[in-house]
Structure formats: C-alpha cells, structure tokens
C-alpha cells in the first residue's frame, strides 16, 4: 500500500512539473520603459522556452499588429516578443498629444542613444519576468542599427545577435542604393524613374520627402528582382484593425522616418548620421549572424559584406538568400529560424 502511495505521489509531481514547464504565454501590454509607456507583445506555447526579441525596421514599421502567419510556428520553440519602439505604433499613440505640429517633431527628437537604452531596459525586464538568463536578438533594417548597438552595449544579455538587412553606414548605404537603382532604371529605360532620380540628384538630401521619393523607386526595383512574401503575412490581427491604431501606425511611421533621415527645414538631424559600424561596431563578445538578401539594394552586400569581414566575434556567419530583397520572404524567415535555433543549440544544418 505504501509503494502505491509513493507511485501516485510521483505521478502527481511529474504531472505538476510538466504543466509548469509548458505554460503558454500570450500577453499584450504597456510597460514603463525609458520613462514612458511602451507596447510589447509576448507569445509562446511554453513560457520557459528561449526568448526571441524582434527589433523592427522603419524605424516606424511595427510588427506587433500582424496575425502570426509569418512567425507563428516559431511559438512552438520560442517565446516571441515584439516591441513598438519609441515613436512607433501603439507606443507613439500612447505618448503623443492630441494635436501634433512641427514643434512636437522639433522638441521630441528620436535618438539612437535613447532607443538603445530603451531596448536594454526592455531586455532586462524580459529576463527577469520570464526567468531567463539571456535572450536572442533579431534586428531587421533600421532594427539592425538598434540591434547592433544593443548587442555592443550589453552583450551579457544575449545569446547572439542575428542581423537581417544590416545597415553599416547610412551615407554609404543610401549612396550605393542611389547608384545601383539609377543603373537599373537606365537599363530598363524607365523614363519616369530616370527623370525623378536625376531631379533628386545623388544623396545626401536635406528633405525627408526626397529620401522618401528615392526609397519608393528603390523598393520598386527590389520587388522586380525578388520573390515576394505571402500576402497573408501582413494581415492585421483583429485587435489592431481599426482607425485609431491605423492612424497611430501611419503617423508614427512618418514621425520616425523624419528623425531617421533628417529634415533640414525643421532643423532635425538624422539620428543615424554619425553611425559607422566600420569604426564603432566590429568587436563583439557574442556570436553575430547576418542574413542578406542577394538583391537587397538599400542595405547591399557591397556595403555590409566588407563590414562583416571585419567583425571579430566568438562565432560569426554571413548567409546570402537568393531571390530576396531588403524585406522578408519565405526563404529569409526559414533562414532566420535556422540561425536562431543554432544560437541555442550550436548546430546549423544548412550553412550557406
């Protein structure tokens, strides 16, 4: 009888431990970061799994509003965190006054220094809240600037930094993008785009509008030369499919972009004008893995591969994705998954 009691107790304890280790998490909330309330989402089928923090691009191109088609399967293996950065999405909407004028733009600048502090404060919160030792950092486009700065400033918090569409030096990146795109439009005899590029001239520009016009042509030619993502990836989750959230995303995107590239008329300097990772970002204390679209124009291989070659890190790898541009597609996300998994297990089945 005593043996049977021990067996029952053992089974009860085992069941309790199993349930505790497989507790799902699905939270969307504001938390205090950097003295303001900022929006995060935390999702996973087991809250004890390794944490992946996505640093979105833009800087205002939030990811929290989308259905989980793009990264949904990752929730089996990781806890996924999306963060609406300062000046973007719901964080922008929470902190912006009812009326936004030029004075607000001037008096409330975005800076890489402040946003890096925000990011580290968020990471420290996640480590404590989810009882983790470290997390995995994934940055895309502008997010690769912020992600690199975070990885350099507090490497003790991260298993690895995974950069996608890695910026190195905005001036070099945008200058190369102009030249590469101009060559493409000439070869295509695209008269409208030729006229626009010649009217703009080579960057740098003093107007955010001019940068926006250049980037529209850059994106047009990236779409021509890359495999697109599934349309279902960018379907809004029902919670975010409303006029208020839409306005905050749209307005926050404008606000963030103006500070990203600068706008001379308002005296707003580019927040990345002094970033040059060739000088400040070559020595890492954690593994660094860069994922690069072969047909990426904005953050081209011609600029970031020489930078990668200079990097000194415990481990590093550079993965080129055929038929991919600056953004996400299926092949990019699959490679991200492999690399993120490797950052925990130390094994990658399909290195390029």
XYZ file of C-alpha atoms in Angstrom, residues 80 112 293:
3
model
C 8.395 35.716 -29.264
C 19.850 56.054 -31.179
C 19.005 39.245 -49.451
